[in-house]
PDB file of C-alpha atoms in Angstrom:
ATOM      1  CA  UNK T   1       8.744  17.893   1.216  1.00 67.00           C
ATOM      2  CA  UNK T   2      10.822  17.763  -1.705  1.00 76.00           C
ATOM      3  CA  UNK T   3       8.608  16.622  -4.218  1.00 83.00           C
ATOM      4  CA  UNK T   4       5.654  19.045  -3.934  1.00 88.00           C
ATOM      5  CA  UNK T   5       4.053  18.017  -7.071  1.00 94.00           C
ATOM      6  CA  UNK T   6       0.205  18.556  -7.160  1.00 94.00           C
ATOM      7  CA  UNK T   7      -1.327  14.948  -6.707  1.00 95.00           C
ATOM      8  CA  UNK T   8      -3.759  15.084  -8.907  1.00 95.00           C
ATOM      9  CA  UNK T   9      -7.247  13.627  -7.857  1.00 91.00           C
ATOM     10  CA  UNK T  10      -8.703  12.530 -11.129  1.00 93.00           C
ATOM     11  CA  UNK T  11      -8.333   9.746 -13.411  1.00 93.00           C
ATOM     12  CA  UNK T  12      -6.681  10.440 -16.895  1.00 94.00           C
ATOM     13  CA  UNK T  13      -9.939  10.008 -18.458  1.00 94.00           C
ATOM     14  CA  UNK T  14     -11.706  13.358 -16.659  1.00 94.00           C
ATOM     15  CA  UNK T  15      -8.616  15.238 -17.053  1.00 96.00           C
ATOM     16  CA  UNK T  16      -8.455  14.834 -20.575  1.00 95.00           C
ATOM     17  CA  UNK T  17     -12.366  15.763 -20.550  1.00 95.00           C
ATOM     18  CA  UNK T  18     -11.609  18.863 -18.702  1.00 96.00           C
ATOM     19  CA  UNK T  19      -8.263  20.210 -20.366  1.00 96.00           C
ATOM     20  CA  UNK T  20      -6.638  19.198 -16.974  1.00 97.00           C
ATOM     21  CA  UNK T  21      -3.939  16.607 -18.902  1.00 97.00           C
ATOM     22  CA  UNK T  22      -0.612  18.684 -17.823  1.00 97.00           C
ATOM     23  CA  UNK T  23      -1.835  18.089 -14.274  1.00 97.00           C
ATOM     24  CA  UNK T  24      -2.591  14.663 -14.391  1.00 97.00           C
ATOM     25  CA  UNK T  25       0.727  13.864 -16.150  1.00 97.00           C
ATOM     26  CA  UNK T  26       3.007  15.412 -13.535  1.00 97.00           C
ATOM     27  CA  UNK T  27       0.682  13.919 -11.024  1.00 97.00           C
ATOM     28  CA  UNK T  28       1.460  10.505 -12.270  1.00 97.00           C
ATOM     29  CA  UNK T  29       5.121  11.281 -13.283  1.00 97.00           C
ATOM     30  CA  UNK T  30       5.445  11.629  -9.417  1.00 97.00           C
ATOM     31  CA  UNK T  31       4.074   8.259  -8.162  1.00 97.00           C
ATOM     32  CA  UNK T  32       6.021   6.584 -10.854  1.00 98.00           C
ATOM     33  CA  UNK T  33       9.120   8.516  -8.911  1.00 98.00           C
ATOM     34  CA  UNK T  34       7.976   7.517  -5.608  1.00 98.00           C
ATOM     35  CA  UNK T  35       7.583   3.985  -6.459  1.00 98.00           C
ATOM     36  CA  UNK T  36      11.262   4.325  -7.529  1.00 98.00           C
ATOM     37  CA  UNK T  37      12.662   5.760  -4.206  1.00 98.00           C
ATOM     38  CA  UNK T  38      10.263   3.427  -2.853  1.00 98.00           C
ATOM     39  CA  UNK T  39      12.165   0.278  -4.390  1.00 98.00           C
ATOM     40  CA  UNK T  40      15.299   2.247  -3.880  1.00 97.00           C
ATOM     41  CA  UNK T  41      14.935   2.719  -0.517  1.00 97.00           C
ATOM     42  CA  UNK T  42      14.206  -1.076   0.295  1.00 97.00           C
ATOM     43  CA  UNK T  43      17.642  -2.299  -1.696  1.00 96.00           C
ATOM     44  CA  UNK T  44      19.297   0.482   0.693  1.00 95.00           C
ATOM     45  CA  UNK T  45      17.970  -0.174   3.816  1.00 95.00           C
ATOM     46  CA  UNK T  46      17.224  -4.081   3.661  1.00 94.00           C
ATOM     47  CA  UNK T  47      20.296  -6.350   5.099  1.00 90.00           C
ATOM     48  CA  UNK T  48      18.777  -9.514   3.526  1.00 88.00           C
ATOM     49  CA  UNK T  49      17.005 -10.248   6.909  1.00 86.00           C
ATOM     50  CA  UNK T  50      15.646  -7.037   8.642  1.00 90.00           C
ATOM     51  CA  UNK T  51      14.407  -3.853   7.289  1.00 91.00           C
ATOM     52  CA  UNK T  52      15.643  -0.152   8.775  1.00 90.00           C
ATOM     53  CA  UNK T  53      13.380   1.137  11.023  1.00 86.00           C
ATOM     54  CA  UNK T  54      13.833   4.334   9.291  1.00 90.00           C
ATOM     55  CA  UNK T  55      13.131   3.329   5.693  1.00 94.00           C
ATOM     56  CA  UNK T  56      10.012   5.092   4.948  1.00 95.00           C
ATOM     57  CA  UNK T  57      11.211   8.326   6.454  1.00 94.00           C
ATOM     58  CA  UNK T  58      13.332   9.361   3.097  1.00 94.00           C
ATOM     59  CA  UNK T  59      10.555   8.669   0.759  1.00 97.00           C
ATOM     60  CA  UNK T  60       7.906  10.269   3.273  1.00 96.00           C
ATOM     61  CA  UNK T  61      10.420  13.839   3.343  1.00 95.00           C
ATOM     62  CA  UNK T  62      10.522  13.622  -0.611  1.00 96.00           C
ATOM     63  CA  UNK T  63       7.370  12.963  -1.403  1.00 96.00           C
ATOM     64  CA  UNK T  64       4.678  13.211   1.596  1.00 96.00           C
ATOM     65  CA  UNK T  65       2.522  11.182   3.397  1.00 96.00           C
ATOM     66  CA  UNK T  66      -0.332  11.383   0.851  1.00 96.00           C
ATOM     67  CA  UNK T  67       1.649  10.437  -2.512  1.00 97.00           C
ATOM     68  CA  UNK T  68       3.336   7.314  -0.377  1.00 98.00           C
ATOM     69  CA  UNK T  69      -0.047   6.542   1.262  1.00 97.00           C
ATOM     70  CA  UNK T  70      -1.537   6.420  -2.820  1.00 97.00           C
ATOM     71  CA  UNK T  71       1.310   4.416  -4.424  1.00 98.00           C
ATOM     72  CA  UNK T  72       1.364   1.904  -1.522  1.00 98.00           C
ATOM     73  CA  UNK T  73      -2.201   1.540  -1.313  1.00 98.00           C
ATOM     74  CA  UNK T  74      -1.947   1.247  -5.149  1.00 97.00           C
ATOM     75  CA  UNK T  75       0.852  -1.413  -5.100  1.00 98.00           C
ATOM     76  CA  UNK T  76      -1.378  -3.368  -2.588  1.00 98.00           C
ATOM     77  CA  UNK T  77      -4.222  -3.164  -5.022  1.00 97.00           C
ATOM     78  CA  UNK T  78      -2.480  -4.308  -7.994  1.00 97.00           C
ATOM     79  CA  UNK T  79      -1.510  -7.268  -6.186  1.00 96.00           C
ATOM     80  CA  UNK T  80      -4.432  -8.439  -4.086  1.00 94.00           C
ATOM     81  CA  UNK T  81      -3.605 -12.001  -4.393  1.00 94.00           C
ATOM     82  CA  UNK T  82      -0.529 -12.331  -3.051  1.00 95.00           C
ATOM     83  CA  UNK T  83      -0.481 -13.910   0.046  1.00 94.00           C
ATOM     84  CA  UNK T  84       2.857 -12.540   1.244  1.00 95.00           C
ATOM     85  CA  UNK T  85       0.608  -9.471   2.282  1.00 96.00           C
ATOM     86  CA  UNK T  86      -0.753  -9.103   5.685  1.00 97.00           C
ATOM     87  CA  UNK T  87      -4.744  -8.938   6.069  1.00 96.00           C
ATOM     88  CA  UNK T  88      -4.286  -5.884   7.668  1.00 97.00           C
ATOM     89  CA  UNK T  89      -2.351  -4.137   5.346  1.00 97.00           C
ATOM     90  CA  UNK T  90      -4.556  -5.318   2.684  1.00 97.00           C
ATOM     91  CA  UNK T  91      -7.612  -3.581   4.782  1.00 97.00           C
ATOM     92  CA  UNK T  92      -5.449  -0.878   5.058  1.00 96.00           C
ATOM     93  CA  UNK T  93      -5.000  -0.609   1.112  1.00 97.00           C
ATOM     94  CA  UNK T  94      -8.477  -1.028   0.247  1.00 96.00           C
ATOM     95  CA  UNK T  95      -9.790   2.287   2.262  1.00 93.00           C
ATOM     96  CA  UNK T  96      -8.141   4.410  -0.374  1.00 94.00           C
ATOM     97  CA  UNK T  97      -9.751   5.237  -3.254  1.00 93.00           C
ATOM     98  CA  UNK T  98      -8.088   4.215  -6.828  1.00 93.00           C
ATOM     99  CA  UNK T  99      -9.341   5.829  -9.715  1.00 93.00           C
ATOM    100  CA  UNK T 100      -9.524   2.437 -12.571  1.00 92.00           C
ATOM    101  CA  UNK T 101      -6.838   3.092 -14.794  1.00 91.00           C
ATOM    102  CA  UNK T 102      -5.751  -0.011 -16.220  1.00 89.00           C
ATOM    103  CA  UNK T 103      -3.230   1.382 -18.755  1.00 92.00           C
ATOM    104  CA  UNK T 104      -1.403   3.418 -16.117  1.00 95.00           C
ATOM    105  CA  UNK T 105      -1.749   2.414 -12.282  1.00 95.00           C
ATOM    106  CA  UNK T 106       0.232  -0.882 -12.627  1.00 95.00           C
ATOM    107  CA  UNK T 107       3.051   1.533 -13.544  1.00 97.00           C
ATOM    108  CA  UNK T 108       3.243   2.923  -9.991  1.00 97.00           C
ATOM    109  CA  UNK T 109       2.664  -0.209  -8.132  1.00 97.00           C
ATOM    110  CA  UNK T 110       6.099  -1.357  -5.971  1.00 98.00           C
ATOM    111  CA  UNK T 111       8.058  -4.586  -7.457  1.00 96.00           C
ATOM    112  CA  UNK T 112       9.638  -4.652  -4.260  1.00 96.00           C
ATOM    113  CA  UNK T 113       9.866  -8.469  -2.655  1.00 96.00           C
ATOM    114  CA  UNK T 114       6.123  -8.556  -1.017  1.00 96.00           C
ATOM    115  CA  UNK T 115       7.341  -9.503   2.165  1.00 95.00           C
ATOM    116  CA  UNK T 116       9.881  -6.799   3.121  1.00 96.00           C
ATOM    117  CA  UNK T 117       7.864  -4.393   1.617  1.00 97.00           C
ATOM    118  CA  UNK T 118       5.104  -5.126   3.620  1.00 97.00           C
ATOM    119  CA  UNK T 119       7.107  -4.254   6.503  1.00 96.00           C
ATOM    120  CA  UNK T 120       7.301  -0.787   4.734  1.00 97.00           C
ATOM    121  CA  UNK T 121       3.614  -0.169   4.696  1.00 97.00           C
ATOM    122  CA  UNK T 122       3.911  -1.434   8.308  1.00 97.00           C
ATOM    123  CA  UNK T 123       6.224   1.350   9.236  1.00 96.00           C
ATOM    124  CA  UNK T 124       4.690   4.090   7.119  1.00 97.00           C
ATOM    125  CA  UNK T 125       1.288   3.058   9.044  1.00 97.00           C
ATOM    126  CA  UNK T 126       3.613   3.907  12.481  1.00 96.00           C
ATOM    127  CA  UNK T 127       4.844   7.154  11.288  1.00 96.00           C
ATOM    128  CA  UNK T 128       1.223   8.202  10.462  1.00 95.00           C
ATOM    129  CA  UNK T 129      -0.084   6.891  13.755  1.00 95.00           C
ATOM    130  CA  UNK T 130       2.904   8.949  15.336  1.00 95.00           C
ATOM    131  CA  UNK T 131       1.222  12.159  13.966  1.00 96.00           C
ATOM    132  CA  UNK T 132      -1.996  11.506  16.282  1.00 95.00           C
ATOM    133  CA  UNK T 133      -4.342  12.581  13.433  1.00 96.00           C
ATOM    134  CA  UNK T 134      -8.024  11.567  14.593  1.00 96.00           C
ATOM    135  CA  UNK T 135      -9.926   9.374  12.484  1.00 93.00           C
ATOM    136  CA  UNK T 136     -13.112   7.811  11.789  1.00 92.00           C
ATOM    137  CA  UNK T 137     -12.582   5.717  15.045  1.00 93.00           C
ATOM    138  CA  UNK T 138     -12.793   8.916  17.482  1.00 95.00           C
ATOM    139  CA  UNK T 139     -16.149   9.926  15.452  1.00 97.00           C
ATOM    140  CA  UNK T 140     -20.140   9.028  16.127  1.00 96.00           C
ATOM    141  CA  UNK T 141     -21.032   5.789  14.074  1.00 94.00           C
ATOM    142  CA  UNK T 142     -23.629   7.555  12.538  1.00 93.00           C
ATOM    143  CA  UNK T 143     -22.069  10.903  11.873  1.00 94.00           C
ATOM    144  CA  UNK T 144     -23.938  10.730   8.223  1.00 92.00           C
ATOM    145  CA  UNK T 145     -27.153  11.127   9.726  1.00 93.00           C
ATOM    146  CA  UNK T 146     -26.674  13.616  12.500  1.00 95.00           C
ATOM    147  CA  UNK T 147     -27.065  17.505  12.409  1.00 95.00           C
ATOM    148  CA  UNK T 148     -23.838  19.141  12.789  1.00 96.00           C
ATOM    149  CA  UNK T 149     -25.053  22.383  14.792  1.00 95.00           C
ATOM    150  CA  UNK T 150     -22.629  23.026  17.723  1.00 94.00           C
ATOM    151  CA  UNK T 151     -20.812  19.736  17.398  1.00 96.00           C
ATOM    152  CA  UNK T 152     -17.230  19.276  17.182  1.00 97.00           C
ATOM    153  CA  UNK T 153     -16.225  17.937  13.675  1.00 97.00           C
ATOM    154  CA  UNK T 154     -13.398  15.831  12.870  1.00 97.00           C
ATOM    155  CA  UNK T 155     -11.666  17.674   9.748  1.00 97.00           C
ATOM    156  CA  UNK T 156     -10.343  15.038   7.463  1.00 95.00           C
ATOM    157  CA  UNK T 157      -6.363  14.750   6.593  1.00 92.00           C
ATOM    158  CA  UNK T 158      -6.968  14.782   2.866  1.00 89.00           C
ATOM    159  CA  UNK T 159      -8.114  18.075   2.972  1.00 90.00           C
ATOM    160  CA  UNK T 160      -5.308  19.514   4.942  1.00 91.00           C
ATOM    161  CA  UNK T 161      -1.806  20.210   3.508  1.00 90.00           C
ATOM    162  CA  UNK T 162       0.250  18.361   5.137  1.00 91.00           C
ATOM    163  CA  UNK T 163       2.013  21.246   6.998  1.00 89.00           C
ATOM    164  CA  UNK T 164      -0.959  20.996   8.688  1.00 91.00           C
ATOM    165  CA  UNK T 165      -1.567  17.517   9.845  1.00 94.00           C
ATOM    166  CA  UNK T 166      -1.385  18.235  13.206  1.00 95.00           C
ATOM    167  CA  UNK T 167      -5.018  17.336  15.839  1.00 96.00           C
ATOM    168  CA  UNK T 168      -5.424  20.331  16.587  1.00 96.00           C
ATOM    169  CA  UNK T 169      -6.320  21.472  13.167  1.00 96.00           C
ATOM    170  CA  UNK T 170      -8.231  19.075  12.465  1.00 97.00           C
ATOM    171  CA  UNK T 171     -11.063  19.905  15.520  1.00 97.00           C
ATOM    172  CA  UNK T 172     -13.591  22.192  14.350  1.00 97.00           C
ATOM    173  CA  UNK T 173     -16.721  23.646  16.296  1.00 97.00           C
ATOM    174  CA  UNK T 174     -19.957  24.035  13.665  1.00 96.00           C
ATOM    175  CA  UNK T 175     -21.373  27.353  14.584  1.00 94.00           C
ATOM    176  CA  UNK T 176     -24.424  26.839  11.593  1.00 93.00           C
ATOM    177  CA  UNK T 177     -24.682  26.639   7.920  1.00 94.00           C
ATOM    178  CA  UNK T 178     -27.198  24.482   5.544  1.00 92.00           C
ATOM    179  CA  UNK T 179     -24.383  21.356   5.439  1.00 93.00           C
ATOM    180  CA  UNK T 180     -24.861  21.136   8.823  1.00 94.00           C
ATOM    181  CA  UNK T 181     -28.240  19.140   8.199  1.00 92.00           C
ATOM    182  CA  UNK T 182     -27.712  15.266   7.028  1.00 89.00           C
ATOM    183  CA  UNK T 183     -29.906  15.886   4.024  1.00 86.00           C
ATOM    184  CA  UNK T 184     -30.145  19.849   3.468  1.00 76.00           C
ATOM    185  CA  UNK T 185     -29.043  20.834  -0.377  1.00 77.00           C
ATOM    186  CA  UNK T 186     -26.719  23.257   0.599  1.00 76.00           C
ATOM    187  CA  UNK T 187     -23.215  22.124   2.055  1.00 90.00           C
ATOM    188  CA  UNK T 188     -21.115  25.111   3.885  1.00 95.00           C
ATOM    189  CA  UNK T 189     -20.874  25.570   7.516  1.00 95.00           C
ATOM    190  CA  UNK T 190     -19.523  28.052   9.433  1.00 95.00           C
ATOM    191  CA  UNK T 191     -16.937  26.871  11.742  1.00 95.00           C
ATOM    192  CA  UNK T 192     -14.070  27.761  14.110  1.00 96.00           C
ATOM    193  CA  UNK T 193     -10.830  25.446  14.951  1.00 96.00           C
ATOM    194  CA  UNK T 194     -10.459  24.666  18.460  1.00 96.00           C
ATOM    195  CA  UNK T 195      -6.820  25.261  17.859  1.00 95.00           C
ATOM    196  CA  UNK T 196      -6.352  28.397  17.329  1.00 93.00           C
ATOM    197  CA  UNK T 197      -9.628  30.211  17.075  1.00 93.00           C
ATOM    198  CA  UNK T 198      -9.661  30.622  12.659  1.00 93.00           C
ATOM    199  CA  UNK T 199     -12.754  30.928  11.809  1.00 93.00           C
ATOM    200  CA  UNK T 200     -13.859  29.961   8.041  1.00 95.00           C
ATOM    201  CA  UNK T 201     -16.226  27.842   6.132  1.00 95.00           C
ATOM    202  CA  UNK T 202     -16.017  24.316   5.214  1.00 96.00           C
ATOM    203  CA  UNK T 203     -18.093  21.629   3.038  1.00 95.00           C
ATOM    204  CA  UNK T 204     -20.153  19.098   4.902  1.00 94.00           C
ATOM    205  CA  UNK T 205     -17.477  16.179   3.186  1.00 93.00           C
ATOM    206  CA  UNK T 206     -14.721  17.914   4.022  1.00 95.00           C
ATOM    207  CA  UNK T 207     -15.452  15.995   7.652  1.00 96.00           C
ATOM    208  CA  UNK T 208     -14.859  12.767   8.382  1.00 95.00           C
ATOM    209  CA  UNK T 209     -17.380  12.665  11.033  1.00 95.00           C
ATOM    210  CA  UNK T 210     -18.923  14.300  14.571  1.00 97.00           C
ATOM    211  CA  UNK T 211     -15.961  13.867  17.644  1.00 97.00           C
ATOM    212  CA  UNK T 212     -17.592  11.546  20.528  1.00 97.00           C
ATOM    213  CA  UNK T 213     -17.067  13.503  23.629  1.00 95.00           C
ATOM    214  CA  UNK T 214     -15.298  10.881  25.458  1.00 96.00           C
ATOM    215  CA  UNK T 215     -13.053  10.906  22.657  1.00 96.00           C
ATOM    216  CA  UNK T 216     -12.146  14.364  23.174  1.00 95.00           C
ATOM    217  CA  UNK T 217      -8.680  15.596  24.298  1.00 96.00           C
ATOM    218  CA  UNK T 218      -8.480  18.550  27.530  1.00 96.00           C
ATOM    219  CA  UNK T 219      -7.342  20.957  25.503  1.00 96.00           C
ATOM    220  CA  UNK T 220     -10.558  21.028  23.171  1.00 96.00           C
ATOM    221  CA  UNK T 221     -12.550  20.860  25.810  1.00 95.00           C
ATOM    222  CA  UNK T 222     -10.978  23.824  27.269  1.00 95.00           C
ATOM    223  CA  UNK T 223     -11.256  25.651  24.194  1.00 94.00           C
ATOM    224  CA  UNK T 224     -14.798  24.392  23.267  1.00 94.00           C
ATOM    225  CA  UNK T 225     -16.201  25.867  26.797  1.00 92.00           C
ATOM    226  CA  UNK T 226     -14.498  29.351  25.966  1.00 91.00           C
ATOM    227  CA  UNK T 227     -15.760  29.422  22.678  1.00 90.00           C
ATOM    228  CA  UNK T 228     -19.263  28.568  23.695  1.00 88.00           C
ATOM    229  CA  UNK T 229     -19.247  30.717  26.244  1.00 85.00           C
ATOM    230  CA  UNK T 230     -18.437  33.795  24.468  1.00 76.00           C
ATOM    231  CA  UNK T 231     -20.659  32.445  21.300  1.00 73.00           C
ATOM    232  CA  UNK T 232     -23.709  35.005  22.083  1.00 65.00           C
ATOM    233  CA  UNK T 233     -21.402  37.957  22.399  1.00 63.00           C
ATOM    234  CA  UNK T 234     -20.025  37.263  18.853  1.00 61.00           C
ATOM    235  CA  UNK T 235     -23.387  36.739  17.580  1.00 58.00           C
ATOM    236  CA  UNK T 236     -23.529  39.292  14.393  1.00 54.00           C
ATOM    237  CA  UNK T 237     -19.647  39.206  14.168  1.00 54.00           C
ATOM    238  CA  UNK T 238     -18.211  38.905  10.640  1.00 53.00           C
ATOM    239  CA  UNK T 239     -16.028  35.629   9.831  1.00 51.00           C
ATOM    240  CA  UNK T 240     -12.518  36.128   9.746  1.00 49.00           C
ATOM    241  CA  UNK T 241     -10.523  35.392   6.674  1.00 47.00           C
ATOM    242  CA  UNK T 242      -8.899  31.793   6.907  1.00 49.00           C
ATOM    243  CA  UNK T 243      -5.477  31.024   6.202  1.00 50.00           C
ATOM    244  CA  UNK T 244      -4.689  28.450   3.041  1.00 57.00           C
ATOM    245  CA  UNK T 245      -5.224  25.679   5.382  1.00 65.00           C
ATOM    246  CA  UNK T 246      -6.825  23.483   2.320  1.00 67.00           C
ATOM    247  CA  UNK T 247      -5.181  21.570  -0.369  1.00 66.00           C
ATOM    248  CA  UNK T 248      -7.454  22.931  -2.943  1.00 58.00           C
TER     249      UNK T 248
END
């Protein structure tokens, strides 16, 4: 990624609150860019009657999956009433989070023609399916209420950098902790990746939900019995330190 600019989380208004102003400028200095290669990209790569297959794939290596994910979803926002975006893509929009900034998001929003570049959301939405992240779809409806102990929890992508946006970092098995009650106060539990065995600590939120087992690939399952297996012999065993797997 060439553009490794820190996307900032929080609107201008808490960043100005919280001396964080420096990081929320670059932040949005960034989409503003990747709105640009965004239109950019489109004029290059549209013939007047079909769209490159390969369009996104520039602005994705520049700037990452989760600044193009925010700008588009943005853009899609903005412009809720036009009609020259699919339903889907519109459902797709509206399951990222915005922060209201009426002074600065239309700034980052695509002026793109509607239609082709709603065939660019449609093939950034492939290349993020490619990855094989799991989502909310491979998880228990009603993950919120359940108690995480010795389940296997779906990490979300938004935590992750993006280096590591592969499935098998996102499987994790909950050992214990107080966030692995639905409503206990505290929110760390202990957990180990089913990839490659890193044990560390993670928020309860930091999951997008409990795997359902038929949703659950050989290789975890292989891993899972191992673990399991050799849980009571580790019992007492200190946590490793984790890697920088996290964005934060």
């Amino acid at each position: 990624m060439e553009n490794d600019t820190y996307l900032y989380p929080q609107s201008v208004v808490y960043a100005r609150e919280h001396q964080e102003l420096p990081l929320w400028r670059e932040s949005w200095k960034a989409n503003v860019a990747c709105k640009n290669a965004i239109e950019e990209a489109i004029r290059r790569d549209f013939d007047g009657m079909h769209l490159k297959e390969s369009c996104a794939q520039s602005v994705i290596a520049e700037f990452g999956y989760k600044r193009v994910n925010l700008v588009l979803a943005n853009t899609l926002q903005e412009k809720s009433d036009d009609g020259r975006f699919s339903r889907g893509n519109k459902a797709w929009a509206e399951k990222t989070f915005i922060q209201p900034d009426q002074a600065h998001n239309y700034t980052f929003a695509v002026d793109s023609h509607p239609a082709v570049l709603d065939g660019f959301v449609n093939e950034y939405r492939r290349a993020v399916e490619a990855l094989g992240l799991f989502s909310g779809n491979q998880c228990e409806a009603d993950s919120a209420e359940l108690d995480y102990t010795g389940r296997v929890l779906v990490l979300s992508p938004d935590i992750l950098k993006e280096e590591c946006w592969r499935p098998e970092d996102q499987l994790w098995y909950a050992h214990d902790g107080f966030g692995c009650g639905p409503n206990a106060r505290g929110r760390s539990i202990r957990c180990t990746c089913l990839g490659d065995g890193e044990q560390t600590r993670w928020n309860r939120h930091d999951f997008i939900g409990a795997l359902r087992d038929e949703c659950m690939p050989d290789w975890a399952r292989e891993k899972l019995t191992t673990l399991t297996r050799s849980e009571e012999r580790r019992v007492g065993k200190r946590p490793g330190r984790a890697r920088p797997r996290s964005e934060a």
